[in-house]
Short mmCIF file of C-alpha atoms and ligand atoms in Angstrom, two decimals:
data_model
loop_
_atom_site.label_atom_id
_atom_site.label_comp_id
_atom_site.label_asym_id
_atom_site.label_seq_id
_atom_site.Cartn_x
_atom_site.Cartn_y
_atom_site.Cartn_z
CA MET A 16 138.16 159.03 8.28
CA SER A 17 135.80 161.58 9.95
CA ALA A 18 136.57 161.96 13.70
CA ARG A 19 132.90 160.81 14.19
CA GLU A 20 133.61 157.68 12.11
CA ASP A 21 136.58 157.28 14.14
CA GLU A 22 134.30 156.88 17.08
CA LEU A 23 132.31 154.14 15.80
CA THR A 24 132.78 150.70 16.93
CA LEU A 25 130.47 147.18 16.36
CA ARG A 26 129.95 144.75 19.27
CA ARG A 27 131.11 141.16 18.00
CA LEU A 28 129.17 138.42 18.49
CA LEU A 29 130.45 135.57 16.28
CA PRO A 30 133.13 134.43 16.31
CA GLU A 31 133.38 134.79 20.08
CA PRO A 32 131.95 138.10 21.75
CA THR A 33 135.08 140.60 22.09
CA GLY A 34 135.10 144.10 23.39
CA PRO A 35 134.75 147.29 20.76
CA THR A 36 135.56 146.54 17.30
CA ALA A 37 136.83 148.66 14.76
CA PRO A 38 134.79 148.11 11.58
CA GLU A 39 138.37 148.87 9.69
CA GLU A 40 139.47 145.91 11.54
CA ALA A 41 136.13 143.69 10.99
CA TYR A 42 135.87 144.54 7.33
CA THR A 43 139.28 144.95 5.54
CA GLY A 44 142.10 142.52 5.09
CA LEU A 45 139.69 140.15 4.03
CA ARG A 46 141.21 138.51 1.07
CA LEU A 47 138.47 137.47 -0.97
CA ALA A 48 139.91 137.30 -4.35
CA ASP A 49 142.47 134.06 -2.33
CA LEU A 50 138.87 132.49 -2.36
CA ALA A 51 138.31 132.61 -5.99
CA PRO A 52 138.29 129.19 -7.86
CA ALA A 53 140.14 129.20 -11.18
CA GLU A 54 137.23 130.57 -13.91
CA ARG A 55 134.72 133.20 -11.65
CA PRO A 56 135.48 135.74 -9.39
CA TRP A 57 134.80 134.96 -5.47
CA THR A 58 131.67 136.79 -5.28
CA VAL A 59 130.02 138.38 -2.26
CA ALA A 60 126.94 140.70 -1.85
CA ASN A 61 126.31 143.56 0.23
CA MET A 62 123.00 144.55 0.65
CA VAL A 63 120.56 146.50 3.51
CA SER A 64 117.02 144.90 4.95
CA SER A 65 114.59 145.66 7.42
CA LEU A 66 113.85 143.22 9.79
CA ASP A 67 110.83 141.81 7.62
CA GLY A 68 112.96 141.34 4.30
CA LYS A 69 112.11 145.08 2.90
CA ALA A 70 115.16 146.43 0.39
CA THR A 71 114.03 149.47 0.71
CA LEU A 72 111.92 152.47 2.33
CA HIS A 73 110.22 154.90 0.19
CA GLY A 74 111.87 153.58 -3.22
CA ARG A 75 115.28 153.70 -1.88
CA THR A 76 117.86 152.12 0.93
CA ARG A 77 118.62 155.66 2.40
CA GLU A 78 116.30 155.68 5.34
CA LEU A 79 117.23 151.59 5.88
CA SER A 80 121.28 152.84 6.47
CA SER A 81 122.86 154.12 9.08
CA GLU A 82 126.04 155.61 9.57
CA MET A 83 127.87 152.36 10.70
CA ASP A 84 125.80 150.82 7.48
CA ARG A 85 127.55 153.32 5.21
CA ARG A 86 130.83 152.81 6.76
CA ILE A 87 130.79 148.98 6.00
CA PHE A 88 129.33 149.75 2.80
CA HIS A 89 132.26 151.75 1.76
CA LEU A 90 135.00 149.67 3.76
CA LEU A 91 133.67 146.61 1.73
CA ARG A 92 134.31 148.20 -1.19
CA THR A 93 137.89 148.37 -0.59
CA GLN A 94 137.93 144.47 -0.45
CA CYS A 95 137.43 143.92 -4.17
CA ASP A 96 138.45 143.79 -7.23
CA ALA A 97 134.84 144.83 -9.06
CA VAL A 98 131.81 146.22 -7.85
CA LEU A 99 128.60 144.58 -9.49
CA VAL A 100 125.61 146.52 -9.74
CA GLY A 101 122.10 146.51 -11.57
CA SER A 102 122.02 148.79 -14.10
CA HIS A 103 118.39 150.04 -12.08
CA THR A 104 120.49 150.78 -8.84
CA ILE A 105 122.87 153.17 -10.82
CA ARG A 106 119.78 155.14 -11.88
CA ASP A 107 118.23 155.11 -8.51
CA GLU A 108 120.74 155.50 -6.16
CA GLY A 109 122.54 158.09 -8.32
CA TYR A 110 125.89 155.79 -8.15
CA GLY A 111 129.21 158.13 -8.78
CA ARG A 112 133.03 157.19 -8.62
CA LEU A 113 132.83 154.24 -6.34
CA ILE A 114 135.99 154.75 -3.98
CA LYS A 115 134.86 158.20 -2.14
CA ASN A 116 138.46 159.45 -0.87
CA ASP A 117 141.99 158.82 -0.71
CA GLU A 118 141.88 157.26 2.94
CA LEU A 119 139.67 154.50 1.27
CA ARG A 120 141.79 154.07 -1.90
CA ALA A 121 144.95 153.60 0.57
CA LEU A 122 143.37 150.87 2.43
CA ARG A 123 142.35 149.19 -1.09
CA VAL A 124 146.22 149.66 -1.99
CA ALA A 125 147.16 148.15 1.64
CA ASP A 126 145.22 145.30 0.82
CA GLY A 127 147.04 144.84 -2.49
CA LEU A 128 144.06 146.16 -4.88
CA ALA A 129 144.07 148.87 -7.67
CA PRO A 130 143.20 152.25 -6.08
CA ASP A 131 139.64 152.24 -7.46
CA PRO A 132 137.46 148.88 -8.33
CA VAL A 133 136.08 148.53 -11.75
CA CYS A 134 131.92 148.53 -11.97
CA VAL A 135 130.49 145.98 -13.90
CA THR A 136 126.93 146.38 -14.77
CA ILE A 137 124.51 144.58 -17.52
CA SER A 138 122.47 146.22 -19.70
CA ARG A 139 120.29 144.28 -21.79
CA GLY A 140 119.34 146.91 -24.23
CA LEU A 141 122.35 149.49 -23.23
CA ASP A 142 119.92 151.26 -21.77
CA LEU A 143 122.30 153.07 -19.40
CA ALA A 144 121.40 156.10 -16.80
CA VAL A 145 124.74 158.15 -18.27
CA GLU A 146 123.48 161.55 -16.13
CA ALA A 147 124.21 159.16 -13.02
CA PRO A 148 127.77 160.81 -11.78
CA LEU A 149 129.06 157.23 -12.25
CA PHE A 150 129.25 158.04 -15.94
CA GLN A 151 129.80 161.76 -15.86
CA ASP A 152 133.44 160.97 -13.82
CA GLU A 153 136.07 160.43 -15.96
CA ARG A 154 137.89 158.28 -13.35
CA SER A 155 135.43 155.85 -13.07
CA HIS A 156 136.24 152.48 -15.43
CA VAL A 157 132.65 150.98 -16.43
CA ILE A 158 132.30 147.46 -18.04
CA VAL A 159 128.77 146.97 -19.23
CA ALA A 160 127.49 143.40 -20.38
CA THR A 161 124.96 143.84 -22.95
CA ALA A 162 122.73 141.40 -25.31
CA SER A 163 122.85 144.78 -28.04
CA ASP A 164 124.69 145.55 -31.22
CA ALA A 165 124.19 149.51 -30.09
CA GLU A 166 127.30 151.71 -29.79
CA PRO A 167 127.69 152.93 -26.74
CA PRO A 168 126.67 156.33 -25.57
CA ALA A 169 129.71 158.95 -25.51
CA VAL A 170 130.24 159.68 -21.68
CA PRO A 171 133.38 160.76 -19.98
CA ALA A 172 133.73 157.28 -17.75
CA ARG A 173 135.86 154.73 -19.33
CA LEU A 174 133.43 152.53 -20.86
CA GLU A 175 133.79 148.87 -21.65
CA ILE A 176 131.40 146.72 -23.70
CA LEU A 177 130.87 142.90 -23.18
CA ARG A 178 129.06 141.56 -25.46
CA LEU A 179 126.94 138.43 -24.95
CA PRO A 180 124.20 136.85 -26.72
CA ALA A 181 120.69 137.23 -25.26
CA THR A 182 120.11 133.69 -24.26
CA GLU A 183 123.21 134.12 -22.27
CA ILE A 184 123.27 136.93 -20.60
CA GLY A 185 123.36 137.48 -16.97
CA PRO A 186 125.99 137.59 -13.95
CA ALA A 187 127.37 134.15 -13.78
CA ALA A 188 128.07 134.53 -17.26
CA VAL A 189 129.67 137.94 -17.29
CA LEU A 190 131.22 137.02 -13.92
CA ARG A 191 133.34 134.02 -16.05
CA ARG A 192 133.78 136.45 -18.42
CA VAL A 193 135.37 139.81 -16.69
CA ARG A 194 137.59 136.67 -14.88
CA ASP A 195 139.00 135.24 -17.97
CA GLU A 196 139.26 138.72 -19.55
CA HIS A 197 140.28 141.65 -17.31
CA GLY A 198 141.71 139.09 -14.48
CA ILE A 199 139.01 140.00 -11.97
CA ARG A 200 139.39 137.44 -9.02
CA SER A 201 136.80 138.77 -6.25
CA VAL A 202 133.32 140.78 -6.52
CA LEU A 203 131.23 142.82 -4.49
CA CYS A 204 127.55 142.74 -5.93
CA GLU A 205 125.54 145.87 -4.38
CA GLY A 206 122.20 144.32 -5.54
CA GLY A 207 120.06 145.84 -6.19
CA PRO A 208 117.16 142.81 -5.58
CA THR A 209 117.05 141.55 -9.09
CA MET A 210 120.82 141.45 -9.73
CA LEU A 211 121.27 139.79 -6.37
CA GLY A 212 117.87 137.14 -7.33
CA LEU A 213 119.92 136.20 -10.47
CA LEU A 214 123.05 135.80 -8.85
CA VAL A 215 121.55 133.53 -6.05
CA ALA A 216 119.13 131.94 -9.21
CA GLU A 217 122.55 131.02 -10.93
CA GLY A 218 124.47 129.62 -8.05
CA ALA A 219 127.01 132.26 -8.44
CA LEU A 220 127.05 134.25 -5.19
CA ASP A 221 129.49 132.90 -2.42
CA GLU A 222 128.70 135.06 0.45
CA LEU A 223 126.15 137.58 1.59
CA PHE A 224 127.15 140.70 3.96
CA LEU A 225 123.80 141.49 5.50
CA CYS A 226 122.79 144.39 8.01
CA ILE A 227 119.54 143.88 9.39
CA ALA A 228 118.02 147.32 10.46
CA PRO A 229 115.78 147.45 13.60
CA LEU A 230 113.09 148.27 11.54
CA LEU A 231 109.48 146.28 10.67
CA ILE A 232 108.44 148.03 7.34
CA GLY A 233 105.16 146.09 5.62
CA GLY A 234 103.26 146.79 3.08
CA PRO A 235 103.11 145.73 -0.62
CA SER A 236 105.11 149.01 -2.20
CA GLU A 237 108.31 148.59 -0.87
CA LEU A 238 111.00 145.59 -2.49
CA GLY A 239 112.24 142.51 -1.14
CA LEU A 240 115.46 141.29 -0.78
CA LEU A 241 115.62 138.84 -3.90
CA ARG A 242 113.25 139.61 -6.68
CA GLY A 243 112.62 138.27 -10.26
CA ALA A 244 114.78 134.90 -10.74
CA VAL A 245 113.30 131.98 -9.14
CA PRO A 246 115.86 129.56 -7.90
CA ALA A 247 115.49 126.08 -8.51
CA ALA A 248 115.49 125.74 -4.51
CA PRO A 249 116.57 127.33 -1.29
CA SER A 250 120.54 128.13 -0.70
CA ARG A 251 121.18 127.14 2.69
CA THR A 252 123.88 129.67 4.48
CA THR A 253 126.72 129.20 7.49
CA LEU A 254 126.91 132.51 9.49
CA VAL A 255 130.66 133.22 9.98
CA ALA A 256 130.70 136.51 11.47
CA ALA A 257 128.02 138.63 13.60
CA PHE A 258 128.43 141.92 14.72
CA GLU A 259 125.98 144.53 16.09
CA HIS A 260 125.39 148.31 16.23
CA GLU A 261 122.71 150.18 17.60
CA SER A 262 119.97 147.30 17.57
CA ALA A 263 121.10 147.02 13.60
CA LEU A 264 123.05 143.46 12.93
CA PHE A 265 125.65 142.98 10.35
CA LEU A 266 125.86 139.04 9.26
CA ARG A 267 128.36 137.48 7.00
CA GLN A 268 126.87 134.72 5.74
CA ARG A 269 128.47 132.09 3.91
CA LEU A 270 126.51 129.92 1.18
CA THR A 271 127.02 126.71 2.19
CA ALA A 272 127.09 124.69 -1.06
CA ALA A 273 128.76 127.36 -2.84
CA PRO A 274 129.49 126.40 -6.56
CA ALA A 275 132.56 124.81 -7.42
N1 LIG B 26 118.63 147.12 -0.06
C1 LIG B 26 119.40 147.04 -0.17
O1 LIG B 26 120.66 146.67 -0.14
C2 LIG B 26 119.77 147.55 -1.85
C3 LIG B 26 120.82 147.56 -3.17
C4 LIG B 26 120.20 147.96 -4.08
C5 LIG B 26 119.31 148.59 -4.75
N2 LIG B 26 118.56 148.89 -3.71
C6 LIG B 26 117.18 149.42 -4.30
O2 LIG B 26 116.66 148.50 -5.10
C7 LIG B 26 116.13 148.89 -6.46
C8 LIG B 26 116.45 148.99 -7.67
O3 LIG B 26 116.46 147.42 -7.63
P1 LIG B 26 115.93 146.53 -8.82
O4 LIG B 26 115.79 145.17 -8.33
O5 LIG B 26 114.63 147.21 -9.22
O6 LIG B 26 117.46 146.42 -9.98
P2 LIG B 26 118.71 146.19 -10.22
O7 LIG B 26 119.00 144.92 -9.50
O8 LIG B 26 119.62 147.22 -9.88
O9 LIG B 26 118.95 146.27 -11.91
C9 LIG B 26 118.48 144.80 -12.24
C10 LIG B 26 119.55 144.60 -13.27
O10 LIG B 26 119.73 143.20 -13.74
C11 LIG B 26 119.63 142.97 -14.58
N3 LIG B 26 118.44 141.97 -15.15
C12 LIG B 26 117.02 141.79 -15.16
N4 LIG B 26 116.69 140.86 -15.73
C13 LIG B 26 117.64 139.76 -16.31
C14 LIG B 26 117.64 139.33 -17.09
N5 LIG B 26 116.93 138.48 -17.59
N6 LIG B 26 118.95 138.76 -17.26
C15 LIG B 26 119.81 139.53 -17.35
N7 LIG B 26 119.90 140.46 -17.09
C16 LIG B 26 119.11 140.52 -16.11
C17 LIG B 26 118.94 144.56 -15.43
O11 LIG B 26 119.41 144.54 -16.47
P3 LIG B 26 118.60 145.29 -17.75
O12 LIG B 26 119.18 146.81 -17.45
O13 LIG B 26 118.65 144.65 -19.34
O14 LIG B 26 117.17 144.91 -17.50
C18 LIG B 26 119.80 145.41 -14.71
O15 LIG B 26 120.93 145.42 -14.75
C19 LIG B 26 116.15 150.57 -5.90
O16 LIG B 26 115.03 151.12 -5.18
C20 LIG B 26 117.30 150.41 -4.95
O17 LIG B 26 116.99 152.03 -4.16
C21 LIG B 26 118.63 148.36 -2.70
#
């Protein structure tokens, strides 16, 4: 942890307000796998949006995010067996090795997890941004769910292909398969809005960690938090934790009627 990161503190609003809280205290030891039902992983998402629900600014998350948001983003990666991320986000955000340093790997091990999580993505046509550092790093382990029969590209990363019929492919089916075949019991979805939209529409999301940045963006060109898939009905959530830092809110919302 850098000296600057060491000084970052949150103000807890819920449960009962407390004094300054270190992000490590709030976002480690979550034991998400203990919440998993037998047939699928416990699945949480972590996203950032503006006050008006925009998930991008100039097409990226960088200007929405903050030092605290990035710290929490990396801490949440220490809490899951796998990170589920859309193939477009891997490309647009230039994804690399998921755990960026040994301090974060040590936090994972302290919580009983492997030093590095698996990355899970979907690419129906096996059209991968292989130039992304994630695929160029031999320490990455990426499971790609696809409806294609094509052979995967040769990349330094360890690539595993999960083939599903075009009529079945989607995050819910993929999550059941990785639970069954890889023993994955906790998943952190990092978006983008299309992947999150599919997760919600398929009833496969259990919790949403959301940073609401103190910004109003407006305009038609930026993406909203959920995109594409149309849920049958709105999903209701219950607020289980809330923190504040420099006017940004950090919420933990549990979907009230999470699927069994
Ligand atoms: N605010 C935030 O927290 C946040 C987080 C992440 C990303 N972002 C931003 O969001 C943008 C990227 O998000 P995005 O929504 O464009 O893409 P995305 O969610 O990153 O990628 C879309 C994913 O959904 C899959 N998919 C689409 N339709 C499907 C279907 N019918 N069945 C199964 N899989 C399907 C795609 O697979 P195919 O390849 O087969 O289409 C792909 O893996 C970037 O600008 C990024 O900066 C924001």
